[in-house]
């Protein structure tokens, strides 16, 4: 994934001190929320673990982390507290990762229980109702214990640390207090043991569970953990893939149906953001592809949910219409541009007869430029365009440089279409993709005949390759080793034999080996070149190619107008050319103004043609 | 919303007969599903209404409608059947619309009941558990009956018809059968009457309910209805706004928590697409911003869900990873480009001293081009860029031409940011928006000082306006009525007084009134013009402006190279200019080749400058 898709040409040198205000509206909203809800001191501190009674009821922190890893923090967002039941969501994800979905399903259900979180009741087939009640969470810890034994807690702590993006520790006092008083959970655990849901070492499993509940987090930690769920398992701050997207969807599902206890239906209806709360006063809420929210305020309502935390969730959802089922998208914006190469060309300059073939066969090359992350809906739209609007192009270029990601479903649909196109003798060229990119790997793995699929990092290279195919197919292939007569140079068009002979006389023949630099950017521009055999490339210092030229073409001709070389020119192959020094030409010009006028007219005509092509490209690119 | 954002320059004339295959992969997948699952004849026909027993167990239809209104249909997708409980979702939406959220909430809960759909049990406060069980659905019909009385059923039928995009009818035989045998529903209705959930006319309410269950639909109808929910309440086939996005989210919420009866948790966990089934054999499934699915097969499992329909939903979700909580997005792709006007300019050519001001003050104009539908996450990202990376530009252009939609949340965030920018003396210009567009209305309504906010349909016009502000601010404003000396023409640079006098002698002074055409595209190019006072615009036949020119500039100068005029030129104001006929110039050229060479060199230099500007624009536009 390209983490820096935006170029800011002018900002680099600009001062950051003056001008714009510095508070994005979301920060202001969260500050307002904090200001408003801190005044609400309703609710009670949790008392079923004596140590939790010692919390400071005034503490109130909010943190929100976006999908691109930006962190908003307000109030006591750095104050540590014990994670408690919020851990259940993440330990469930870890259980799925550790023992697999089948084993987890056989052990724990996913239906809402309709009872309190610490109910001892099990389903008719003696499983915990779901992993968000204590019985189900203890069963999850048991599954991990079965695999890791004494390493089970460290695995839990380590995974939760990955979610948070920092190493998390344990509040030993709360752990001791919970161990001393957690008799109801002991009863649940032994009942689970009775039905063989838990292994023999019930006390060891309980210790994993008690310890995981005593892990210390901040509101900021919870927000990062939530954002990792919202970002398909990739921690947006550290960039690490913590868990698979599949497990994320399963985890958010149980948070949706059971995360807020017997308030779940109401929560889905009113707030519509998968969430989990804990008696330590924390709430995590994760809205896929949008945000992760973490709140901390230890005063709890009669559902054991944090009073102020709930209010923040409700206000955020209501103000910004964030219900998970309220989504908009227009699949049509996934196609940025769809055109053939009429008036467009790669930066490789062509011989006149080659250019004529390209002009006649412009509809043989179709270019489709995509934009944005590609999912089921957008790729369905794209494949429909590709299959239902046949411009009959045997060469199809699909440009991915603005595509950060493709879902497995998208790659599946696209791969099938490209295979069908290959069978119909269409060669597809994917551009804007590096060899090592995940998008390329996903598509290539799903496309049939690899001979019908090409990849280039740059769209321009893809167009050049496609042009070569068309020229070759229509017999226009030129041997660049063949030397050309100076009369074929566009700059010397309409000069008679004597005039050309005079130019040759003023010039010197030069030879260069492949890779050699012919012209250096920044050097004085005091000559121009006529390429007689071989290929050269005109390049910027950045390595960007401005043009590739072959026999019969001139380069360095801007010296007639400018005093300094604006780009490098390198020989791509062994090259032979004539160099005409401008001071000799100046003398010549004085003696033969009619000839000089022809050359100047030719230069103006060359520039005019290039300007027409450049303007066509601007119009095309601006049209979308 | 722009319904046709894509330009296909070359396809118009292409034949559609040959070349590409014509089956998009999604169609093939649905065909495969149909082929595979039609062999499964497990399950039973519903028997609690005698008439339903007469259904053909072989019938099996699938339809899928995308967000852009494309309809896929396989099998018996046009066979009518009674909608039954599928109606509950849509009638709930109608009840919310008819009597409002508060009234509905007071009457019906939203928690899963944990019991069968025809349970007579109510909540502790004597409300139906949710609108997806019979008790809740009858209560919804009752709410509508209270408002419409005898018109209630017609309101229901009419609203469901809007969802389906066609006029729906009733199966009178099924209605009669249900009326004759629906005693359990009678019991539920009278119990609701006992707790004053229903009004007096219990039989009339029941008739509305029985009739709504007997409405005839096809799998295709259900798919369109589902797609309307998936598309924020806009029927993607008819384009009509059937219901508000807010009500859609609420409806999908209860479908999520209670749509599949006591299978709801499992359904959310495994399939993750809000859905509702009916004993007629229909299922609707709506995945927001992606698709609407409708299936029909009358064989039911022991939860009264269609066996084959469930399999289609499961296969579709699993194969294409469509779980509603599995979403990807990269907010950074919402900003396509972010640059100042360095090297970029509007198509209005400037006087040299004006251009110098623009060259020096290029960072005073910042242009941000957005792409895709804008929601909370993307606009938060955009506002952060605008507020945290100050390039100190007093003029900010935000281009919306690739933005099909903005959510209320997005408009809220953006409006607040633009207000703050206005207070910091930044003028924002929104381009790519028509006066009547919904996006413009949404943003303008939320932005404080209207004097700090401008709107243009075209980005180029926005840039020109911003350039004018900069030029005016720095004292460079030129009175276009002022006549200029011919020596200031770029084409005549470095000519001495005698040479210019000779040119004047060959030329004729011309005057044009505002709006008059000076040059016609396609006409012979046999003269060039020096503009002395006033403004002209160079335009394509399509009306696209290529350039605006002022005093001291030449036009029609390409006549030196080309024989035909390539564009129209119109006088924007009263205009005075000198016309130089090319045949006179040709004679002159022979007599004064040195002067002609200077003019040709000037032309080449003008073209070279334009080429540099065009290439800069190509590079900038290609970079994103």
PDB file of C-alpha atoms in Angstrom, chain A residues 1 6-11 15-16 18-22 24-26 28 66-68 70 72 92 96 101 105 110-111 232 245 249-250 252-253 256 262-263 265-266 268-270 274 288-291 319-320 322-333 335-336 338-340 347 366 373 375-377 380-381 383-393 401-402 404-405 407 409 412-413 416-417 420-421 424 426 558 560-561 589 593 596-597 600-601 604-605 607-608 610-611 614-615 618-624, chain B residues 1 6-11 15-16 18-22 24-26 28 66-68 70 72 92 96 101 105 110-111 232 245 249-250 252-254 256 262-263 265-266 268-270 274 288-291 319-320 322-333 335-336 338 340 347 366 373 375-377 380-381 383-393 396 401-402 404-405 407 409 412-413 416-417 421 424 426 558 560-561 589 593 596-597 600-601 604-605 607-608 610-611 614-615 617-624:
ATOM      1  CA  UNK A   1       0.000   0.000   0.000  1.00  0.00           C
ATOM      2  CA  UNK A   6      -0.105  12.800  -2.249  1.00  0.00           C
ATOM      3  CA  UNK A   7       2.431  15.147  -3.752  1.00  0.00           C
ATOM      4  CA  UNK A   8       2.615  18.620  -2.341  1.00  0.00           C
ATOM      5  CA  UNK A   9       4.882  20.461  -4.729  1.00  0.00           C
ATOM      6  CA  UNK A  10       4.849  23.806  -3.027  1.00  0.00           C
ATOM      7  CA  UNK A  11       4.342  23.138   0.633  1.00  0.00           C
ATOM      8  CA  UNK A  15       6.421  28.317   6.466  1.00  0.00           C
ATOM      9  CA  UNK A  16       4.005  26.620   8.804  1.00  0.00           C
ATOM     10  CA  UNK A  18       1.116  31.664   9.878  1.00  0.00           C
ATOM     11  CA  UNK A  19      -2.168  31.526   8.063  1.00  0.00           C
ATOM     12  CA  UNK A  20      -4.595  28.713   8.690  1.00  0.00           C
ATOM     13  CA  UNK A  21      -6.226  27.851  11.996  1.00  0.00           C
ATOM     14  CA  UNK A  22      -4.929  24.643  13.487  1.00  0.00           C
ATOM     15  CA  UNK A  24      -9.710  20.365  12.783  1.00  0.00           C
ATOM     16  CA  UNK A  25     -13.459  20.283  13.510  1.00  0.00           C
ATOM     17  CA  UNK A  26     -13.370  16.745  14.911  1.00  0.00           C
ATOM     18  CA  UNK A  28     -13.265  20.706  18.510  1.00  0.00           C
ATOM     19  CA  UNK A  66      -8.553   7.472  12.344  1.00  0.00           C
ATOM     20  CA  UNK A  67      -7.860   4.881   9.677  1.00  0.00           C
ATOM     21  CA  UNK A  68      -4.770   6.784   8.578  1.00  0.00           C
ATOM     22  CA  UNK A  70      -4.183  10.226  13.291  1.00  0.00           C
ATOM     23  CA  UNK A  72      -7.180  12.842  18.685  1.00  0.00           C
ATOM     24  CA  UNK A  92     -11.907 -13.832  21.416  1.00  0.00           C
ATOM     25  CA  UNK A  96      -9.935 -17.629  16.776  1.00  0.00           C
ATOM     26  CA  UNK A 101     -12.883 -21.025  13.945  1.00  0.00           C
ATOM     27  CA  UNK A 105     -17.620 -22.522  17.395  1.00  0.00           C
ATOM     28  CA  UNK A 110     -22.691 -16.423  19.253  1.00  0.00           C
ATOM     29  CA  UNK A 111     -26.317 -15.731  20.229  1.00  0.00           C
ATOM     30  CA  UNK A 232      -9.127  -4.634   8.937  1.00  0.00           C
ATOM     31  CA  UNK A 245      -9.691  -9.215   8.292  1.00  0.00           C
ATOM     32  CA  UNK A 249     -15.354  -9.248  10.990  1.00  0.00           C
ATOM     33  CA  UNK A 250     -16.192 -12.137  13.320  1.00  0.00           C
ATOM     34  CA  UNK A 252     -17.059  -7.085  15.414  1.00  0.00           C
ATOM     35  CA  UNK A 253     -20.084  -9.352  14.831  1.00  0.00           C
ATOM     36  CA  UNK A 256     -22.532  -5.978  17.619  1.00  0.00           C
ATOM     37  CA  UNK A 262     -28.857  -6.680  27.342  1.00  0.00           C
ATOM     38  CA  UNK A 263     -28.606  -3.226  25.758  1.00  0.00           C
ATOM     39  CA  UNK A 265     -30.409  -4.347  20.279  1.00  0.00           C
ATOM     40  CA  UNK A 266     -30.960  -0.800  21.455  1.00  0.00           C
ATOM     41  CA  UNK A 268     -27.260  -1.333  17.393  1.00  0.00           C
ATOM     42  CA  UNK A 269     -30.458   0.568  16.709  1.00  0.00           C
ATOM     43  CA  UNK A 270     -29.366   3.907  18.168  1.00  0.00           C
ATOM     44  CA  UNK A 274     -19.684  -2.265  17.318  1.00  0.00           C
ATOM     45  CA  UNK A 288     -15.011  -0.284  10.081  1.00  0.00           C
ATOM     46  CA  UNK A 289     -13.038   1.840   7.627  1.00  0.00           C
ATOM     47  CA  UNK A 290     -13.760   4.989   9.669  1.00  0.00           C
ATOM     48  CA  UNK A 291     -12.491   5.207  13.228  1.00  0.00           C
ATOM     49  CA  UNK A 319     -23.821  14.265  15.192  1.00  0.00           C
ATOM     50  CA  UNK A 320     -21.929  12.664  12.335  1.00  0.00           C
ATOM     51  CA  UNK A 322     -21.988   7.230  11.822  1.00  0.00           C
ATOM     52  CA  UNK A 323     -24.384   4.297  12.070  1.00  0.00           C
ATOM     53  CA  UNK A 324     -22.593   1.306  10.526  1.00  0.00           C
ATOM     54  CA  UNK A 325     -25.562   0.567   8.289  1.00  0.00           C
ATOM     55  CA  UNK A 326     -25.685   4.101   6.939  1.00  0.00           C
ATOM     56  CA  UNK A 327     -23.147   3.973   4.146  1.00  0.00           C
ATOM     57  CA  UNK A 328     -22.839   5.771   0.861  1.00  0.00           C
ATOM     58  CA  UNK A 329     -20.755   5.100  -2.194  1.00  0.00           C
ATOM     59  CA  UNK A 330     -20.916   5.567  -5.905  1.00  0.00           C
ATOM     60  CA  UNK A 331     -19.213   2.670  -7.623  1.00  0.00           C
ATOM     61  CA  UNK A 332     -18.905   4.703 -10.803  1.00  0.00           C
ATOM     62  CA  UNK A 333     -16.234   6.910  -9.278  1.00  0.00           C
ATOM     63  CA  UNK A 335     -13.239   4.395 -12.942  1.00  0.00           C
ATOM     64  CA  UNK A 336     -11.324   7.661 -13.286  1.00  0.00           C
ATOM     65  CA  UNK A 338     -11.498   5.120 -19.893  1.00  0.00           C
ATOM     66  CA  UNK A 339     -10.009   6.038 -23.267  1.00  0.00           C
ATOM     67  CA  UNK A 340      -7.998   4.793 -26.215  1.00  0.00           C
ATOM     68  CA  UNK A 347       7.093   9.416 -24.270  1.00  0.00           C
ATOM     69  CA  UNK A 366      -7.672   0.902 -24.392  1.00  0.00           C
ATOM     70  CA  UNK A 373      -9.747   0.823  -2.798  1.00  0.00           C
ATOM     71  CA  UNK A 375     -14.091  -4.014  -3.359  1.00  0.00           C
ATOM     72  CA  UNK A 376     -16.890  -6.254  -4.539  1.00  0.00           C
ATOM     73  CA  UNK A 377     -19.157  -3.456  -5.711  1.00  0.00           C
ATOM     74  CA  UNK A 380     -18.276  -5.662 -10.314  1.00  0.00           C
ATOM     75  CA  UNK A 381     -18.865  -2.282 -11.946  1.00  0.00           C
ATOM     76  CA  UNK A 383     -15.782  -5.863 -14.899  1.00  0.00           C
ATOM     77  CA  UNK A 384     -19.193  -4.965 -16.311  1.00  0.00           C
ATOM     78  CA  UNK A 385     -17.628  -2.040 -18.178  1.00  0.00           C
ATOM     79  CA  UNK A 386     -14.861  -4.257 -19.464  1.00  0.00           C
ATOM     80  CA  UNK A 387     -17.221  -6.972 -20.633  1.00  0.00           C
ATOM     81  CA  UNK A 388     -20.283  -5.072 -21.819  1.00  0.00           C
ATOM     82  CA  UNK A 389     -18.732  -2.135 -23.640  1.00  0.00           C
ATOM     83  CA  UNK A 390     -16.321  -3.735 -26.063  1.00  0.00           C
ATOM     84  CA  UNK A 391     -14.278  -1.190 -27.946  1.00  0.00           C
ATOM     85  CA  UNK A 392     -12.682  -4.216 -29.544  1.00  0.00           C
ATOM     86  CA  UNK A 393      -9.196  -3.372 -28.235  1.00  0.00           C
ATOM     87  CA  UNK A 401      -1.480   3.720  -9.408  1.00  0.00           C
ATOM     88  CA  UNK A 402      -4.363   5.290  -7.498  1.00  0.00           C
ATOM     89  CA  UNK A 404      -4.261   1.420  -2.525  1.00  0.00           C
ATOM     90  CA  UNK A 405      -5.877  -1.955  -1.961  1.00  0.00           C
ATOM     91  CA  UNK A 407     -10.198  -7.073  -1.449  1.00  0.00           C
ATOM     92  CA  UNK A 409     -13.414 -10.598  -3.574  1.00  0.00           C
ATOM     93  CA  UNK A 412     -11.395 -12.853  -7.587  1.00  0.00           C
ATOM     94  CA  UNK A 413     -13.854 -11.018  -9.850  1.00  0.00           C
ATOM     95  CA  UNK A 416     -11.904 -14.181 -13.718  1.00  0.00           C
ATOM     96  CA  UNK A 417     -12.599 -11.342 -16.136  1.00  0.00           C
ATOM     97  CA  UNK A 420     -11.938 -14.545 -20.033  1.00  0.00           C
ATOM     98  CA  UNK A 421     -10.393 -11.596 -21.874  1.00  0.00           C
ATOM     99  CA  UNK A 424     -10.700 -13.852 -26.283  1.00  0.00           C
ATOM    100  CA  UNK A 426      -7.039  -9.674 -25.316  1.00  0.00           C
ATOM    101  CA  UNK A 558      15.920  23.917 -27.728  1.00  0.00           C
ATOM    102  CA  UNK A 560      18.152  27.604 -30.492  1.00  0.00           C
ATOM    103  CA  UNK A 561      15.904  29.278 -27.899  1.00  0.00           C
ATOM    104  CA  UNK A 589      22.414  32.090 -40.284  1.00  0.00           C
ATOM    105  CA  UNK A 593      18.861  33.787 -43.544  1.00  0.00           C
ATOM    106  CA  UNK A 596      17.755  29.636 -41.117  1.00  0.00           C
ATOM    107  CA  UNK A 597      14.157  30.800 -41.472  1.00  0.00           C
ATOM    108  CA  UNK A 600      13.208  28.093 -37.356  1.00  0.00           C
ATOM    109  CA  UNK A 601       9.874  27.435 -39.007  1.00  0.00           C
ATOM    110  CA  UNK A 604       8.119  26.120 -34.461  1.00  0.00           C
ATOM    111  CA  UNK A 605       6.174  23.381 -36.253  1.00  0.00           C
ATOM    112  CA  UNK A 607       6.897  22.634 -30.948  1.00  0.00           C
ATOM    113  CA  UNK A 608       3.369  23.245 -32.202  1.00  0.00           C
ATOM    114  CA  UNK A 610       4.144  18.723 -29.266  1.00  0.00           C
ATOM    115  CA  UNK A 611       1.906  21.449 -27.833  1.00  0.00           C
ATOM    116  CA  UNK A 614       0.371  17.992 -24.571  1.00  0.00           C
ATOM    117  CA  UNK A 615      -2.893  19.943 -24.630  1.00  0.00           C
ATOM    118  CA  UNK A 618      -4.199  17.913 -20.340  1.00  0.00           C
ATOM    119  CA  UNK A 619      -7.778  17.908 -21.620  1.00  0.00           C
ATOM    120  CA  UNK A 620      -8.050  14.153 -21.199  1.00  0.00           C
ATOM    121  CA  UNK A 621      -6.616  14.154 -17.702  1.00  0.00           C
ATOM    122  CA  UNK A 622      -8.695  17.161 -16.661  1.00  0.00           C
ATOM    123  CA  UNK A 623     -11.911  15.690 -17.984  1.00  0.00           C
ATOM    124  CA  UNK A 624     -12.240  13.232 -15.122  1.00  0.00           C
TER     125      UNK A 624
ATOM    126  CA  UNK B   1     -25.252  13.620  -8.429  1.00  0.00           C
ATOM    127  CA  UNK B   6     -17.125   8.813 -17.399  1.00  0.00           C
ATOM    128  CA  UNK B   7     -16.046  10.015 -20.826  1.00  0.00           C
ATOM    129  CA  UNK B   8     -15.387   7.372 -23.440  1.00  0.00           C
ATOM    130  CA  UNK B   9     -13.890   9.320 -26.329  1.00  0.00           C
ATOM    131  CA  UNK B  10     -13.396   6.395 -28.660  1.00  0.00           C
ATOM    132  CA  UNK B  11     -16.135   3.924 -27.893  1.00  0.00           C
ATOM    133  CA  UNK B  15     -18.647  -1.686 -33.103  1.00  0.00           C
ATOM    134  CA  UNK B  16     -19.997  -3.716 -30.228  1.00  0.00           C
ATOM    135  CA  UNK B  18     -16.811  -8.462 -31.757  1.00  0.00           C
ATOM    136  CA  UNK B  19     -14.033  -8.777 -29.260  1.00  0.00           C
ATOM    137  CA  UNK B  20     -14.746  -9.046 -25.562  1.00  0.00           C
ATOM    138  CA  UNK B  21     -16.745 -11.772 -23.832  1.00  0.00           C
ATOM    139  CA  UNK B  22     -20.062 -10.593 -22.496  1.00  0.00           C
ATOM    140  CA  UNK B  24     -19.405 -10.436 -16.081  1.00  0.00           C
ATOM    141  CA  UNK B  25     -18.103 -12.817 -13.384  1.00  0.00           C
ATOM    142  CA  UNK B  26     -20.901 -12.016 -10.939  1.00  0.00           C
ATOM    143  CA  UNK B  28     -21.516 -16.508 -13.835  1.00  0.00           C
ATOM    144  CA  UNK B  66     -26.165  -3.207  -7.716  1.00  0.00           C
ATOM    145  CA  UNK B  67     -25.919   0.315  -6.341  1.00  0.00           C
ATOM    146  CA  UNK B  68     -25.745   1.698  -9.859  1.00  0.00           C
ATOM    147  CA  UNK B  70     -27.645  -3.050 -12.758  1.00  0.00           C
ATOM    148  CA  UNK B  72     -28.637  -9.666 -12.508  1.00  0.00           C
ATOM    149  CA  UNK B  92     -41.557  -0.826   9.792  1.00  0.00           C
ATOM    150  CA  UNK B  96     -41.187   5.325  11.109  1.00  0.00           C
ATOM    151  CA  UNK B 101     -39.417   7.547  15.630  1.00  0.00           C
ATOM    152  CA  UNK B 105     -40.198   3.442  19.982  1.00  0.00           C
ATOM    153  CA  UNK B 110     -35.885  -3.403  19.228  1.00  0.00           C
ATOM    154  CA  UNK B 111     -34.394  -6.264  21.284  1.00  0.00           C
ATOM    155  CA  UNK B 232     -29.576   4.899   1.336  1.00  0.00           C
ATOM    156  CA  UNK B 245     -31.129   7.330   4.985  1.00  0.00           C
ATOM    157  CA  UNK B 249     -30.196   2.595   8.974  1.00  0.00           C
ATOM    158  CA  UNK B 250     -32.850   1.941  11.617  1.00  0.00           C
ATOM    159  CA  UNK B 252     -31.360  -2.465   8.630  1.00  0.00           C
ATOM    160  CA  UNK B 253     -30.546  -2.448  12.363  1.00  0.00           C
ATOM    161  CA  UNK B 254     -33.633  -4.429  13.326  1.00  0.00           C
ATOM    162  CA  UNK B 256     -29.583  -7.328  11.696  1.00  0.00           C
ATOM    163  CA  UNK B 262     -33.589 -17.030  16.622  1.00  0.00           C
ATOM    164  CA  UNK B 263     -30.854 -17.501  14.009  1.00  0.00           C
ATOM    165  CA  UNK B 265     -26.634 -13.968  16.067  1.00  0.00           C
ATOM    166  CA  UNK B 266     -25.417 -16.834  13.931  1.00  0.00           C
ATOM    167  CA  UNK B 268     -24.713 -11.807  11.711  1.00  0.00           C
ATOM    168  CA  UNK B 269     -21.659 -13.873  12.612  1.00  0.00           C
ATOM    169  CA  UNK B 270     -21.565 -16.021   9.466  1.00  0.00           C
ATOM    170  CA  UNK B 274     -28.938  -7.509   7.045  1.00  0.00           C
ATOM    171  CA  UNK B 288     -25.223  -1.027   2.361  1.00  0.00           C
ATOM    172  CA  UNK B 289     -23.399   0.657  -0.531  1.00  0.00           C
ATOM    173  CA  UNK B 290     -22.902  -2.693  -2.272  1.00  0.00           C
ATOM    174  CA  UNK B 291     -25.951  -4.691  -3.321  1.00  0.00           C
ATOM    175  CA  UNK B 319     -17.097 -16.269  -1.783  1.00  0.00           C
ATOM    176  CA  UNK B 320     -16.859 -12.491  -1.981  1.00  0.00           C
ATOM    177  CA  UNK B 322     -19.181  -9.473   1.922  1.00  0.00           C
ATOM    178  CA  UNK B 323     -19.596  -9.398   5.698  1.00  0.00           C
ATOM    179  CA  UNK B 324     -20.913  -5.932   6.559  1.00  0.00           C
ATOM    180  CA  UNK B 325     -18.202  -5.446   9.171  1.00  0.00           C
ATOM    181  CA  UNK B 326     -15.424  -6.309   6.740  1.00  0.00           C
ATOM    182  CA  UNK B 327     -14.800  -2.979   5.066  1.00  0.00           C
ATOM    183  CA  UNK B 328     -11.751  -1.389   3.595  1.00  0.00           C
ATOM    184  CA  UNK B 329     -10.945   2.149   2.628  1.00  0.00           C
ATOM    185  CA  UNK B 330      -8.007   4.447   2.449  1.00  0.00           C
ATOM    186  CA  UNK B 331      -9.111   7.941   3.305  1.00  0.00           C
ATOM    187  CA  UNK B 332      -5.967   9.349   1.703  1.00  0.00           C
ATOM    188  CA  UNK B 333      -7.250   8.524  -1.762  1.00  0.00           C
ATOM    189  CA  UNK B 335      -7.417  13.882  -2.044  1.00  0.00           C
ATOM    190  CA  UNK B 336      -6.413  13.495  -5.682  1.00  0.00           C
ATOM    191  CA  UNK B 338      -2.981  19.344  -3.623  1.00  0.00           C
ATOM    192  CA  UNK B 340      -0.353  25.719  -5.696  1.00  0.00           C
ATOM    193  CA  UNK B 347      -6.615  29.718 -19.686  1.00  0.00           C
ATOM    194  CA  UNK B 366      -3.839  26.519  -3.250  1.00  0.00           C
ATOM    195  CA  UNK B 373     -18.100  10.224  -2.155  1.00  0.00           C
ATOM    196  CA  UNK B 375     -18.039  10.825   4.344  1.00  0.00           C
ATOM    197  CA  UNK B 376     -16.969  11.365   7.919  1.00  0.00           C
ATOM    198  CA  UNK B 377     -13.601   9.659   7.565  1.00  0.00           C
ATOM    199  CA  UNK B 380     -11.916  14.463   8.569  1.00  0.00           C
ATOM    200  CA  UNK B 381      -8.760  13.640   6.621  1.00  0.00           C
ATOM    201  CA  UNK B 383     -10.017  19.048   7.014  1.00  0.00           C
ATOM    202  CA  UNK B 384      -6.884  17.893   8.826  1.00  0.00           C
ATOM    203  CA  UNK B 385      -4.836  18.554   5.682  1.00  0.00           C
ATOM    204  CA  UNK B 386      -6.436  21.970   5.327  1.00  0.00           C
ATOM    205  CA  UNK B 387      -5.837  22.956   8.932  1.00  0.00           C
ATOM    206  CA  UNK B 388      -2.522  21.302   9.780  1.00  0.00           C
ATOM    207  CA  UNK B 389      -0.485  21.937   6.652  1.00  0.00           C
ATOM    208  CA  UNK B 390      -0.758  25.661   6.152  1.00  0.00           C
ATOM    209  CA  UNK B 391       0.881  26.760   2.937  1.00  0.00           C
ATOM    210  CA  UNK B 392      -0.311  30.190   3.952  1.00  0.00           C
ATOM    211  CA  UNK B 393      -2.557  30.565   0.903  1.00  0.00           C
ATOM    212  CA  UNK B 396      -8.103  28.090  -1.427  1.00  0.00           C
ATOM    213  CA  UNK B 401     -15.988  17.663  -9.977  1.00  0.00           C
ATOM    214  CA  UNK B 402     -15.135  14.054  -9.069  1.00  0.00           C
ATOM    215  CA  UNK B 404     -20.696  12.510  -6.483  1.00  0.00           C
ATOM    216  CA  UNK B 405     -22.008  12.942  -2.957  1.00  0.00           C
ATOM    217  CA  UNK B 407     -22.876  12.944   3.712  1.00  0.00           C
ATOM    218  CA  UNK B 409     -21.587  14.539   8.494  1.00  0.00           C
ATOM    219  CA  UNK B 412     -20.898  19.510   8.720  1.00  0.00           C
ATOM    220  CA  UNK B 413     -17.160  18.976   9.197  1.00  0.00           C
ATOM    221  CA  UNK B 416     -17.023  24.244  10.112  1.00  0.00           C
ATOM    222  CA  UNK B 417     -13.525  24.220   8.645  1.00  0.00           C
ATOM    223  CA  UNK B 421     -10.696  29.522   7.381  1.00  0.00           C
ATOM    224  CA  UNK B 424      -8.598  33.597   9.281  1.00  0.00           C
ATOM    225  CA  UNK B 426      -8.912  32.709   3.727  1.00  0.00           C
ATOM    226  CA  UNK B 558      -0.585  29.628 -35.839  1.00  0.00           C
ATOM    227  CA  UNK B 560       2.291  30.980 -39.874  1.00  0.00           C
ATOM    228  CA  UNK B 561       2.399  27.163 -39.546  1.00  0.00           C
ATOM    229  CA  UNK B 589       9.626  37.960 -45.528  1.00  0.00           C
ATOM    230  CA  UNK B 593      14.477  37.628 -43.987  1.00  0.00           C
ATOM    231  CA  UNK B 596      11.092  37.345 -40.451  1.00  0.00           C
ATOM    232  CA  UNK B 597      13.619  35.147 -38.662  1.00  0.00           C
ATOM    233  CA  UNK B 600       9.719  33.057 -36.331  1.00  0.00           C
ATOM    234  CA  UNK B 601      12.103  32.769 -33.381  1.00  0.00           C
ATOM    235  CA  UNK B 604       9.008  29.295 -31.477  1.00  0.00           C
ATOM    236  CA  UNK B 605       9.747  30.847 -28.084  1.00  0.00           C
ATOM    237  CA  UNK B 607       5.238  27.870 -28.355  1.00  0.00           C
ATOM    238  CA  UNK B 608       8.120  26.593 -26.201  1.00  0.00           C
ATOM    239  CA  UNK B 610       3.292  27.122 -23.749  1.00  0.00           C
ATOM    240  CA  UNK B 611       4.744  23.635 -24.117  1.00  0.00           C
ATOM    241  CA  UNK B 614       1.354  22.206 -20.769  1.00  0.00           C
ATOM    242  CA  UNK B 615       3.958  19.611 -19.784  1.00  0.00           C
ATOM    243  CA  UNK B 617       0.227  20.431 -16.139  1.00  0.00           C
ATOM    244  CA  UNK B 618       0.467  16.927 -17.615  1.00  0.00           C
ATOM    245  CA  UNK B 619       3.064  15.956 -15.020  1.00  0.00           C
ATOM    246  CA  UNK B 620       0.975  17.381 -12.228  1.00  0.00           C
ATOM    247  CA  UNK B 621      -2.210  15.684 -13.350  1.00  0.00           C
ATOM    248  CA  UNK B 622      -0.401  12.386 -14.008  1.00  0.00           C
ATOM    249  CA  UNK B 623       1.310  12.400 -10.644  1.00  0.00           C
ATOM    250  CA  UNK B 624      -1.834  11.484  -8.753  1.00  0.00           C
TER     251      UNK B 624
END
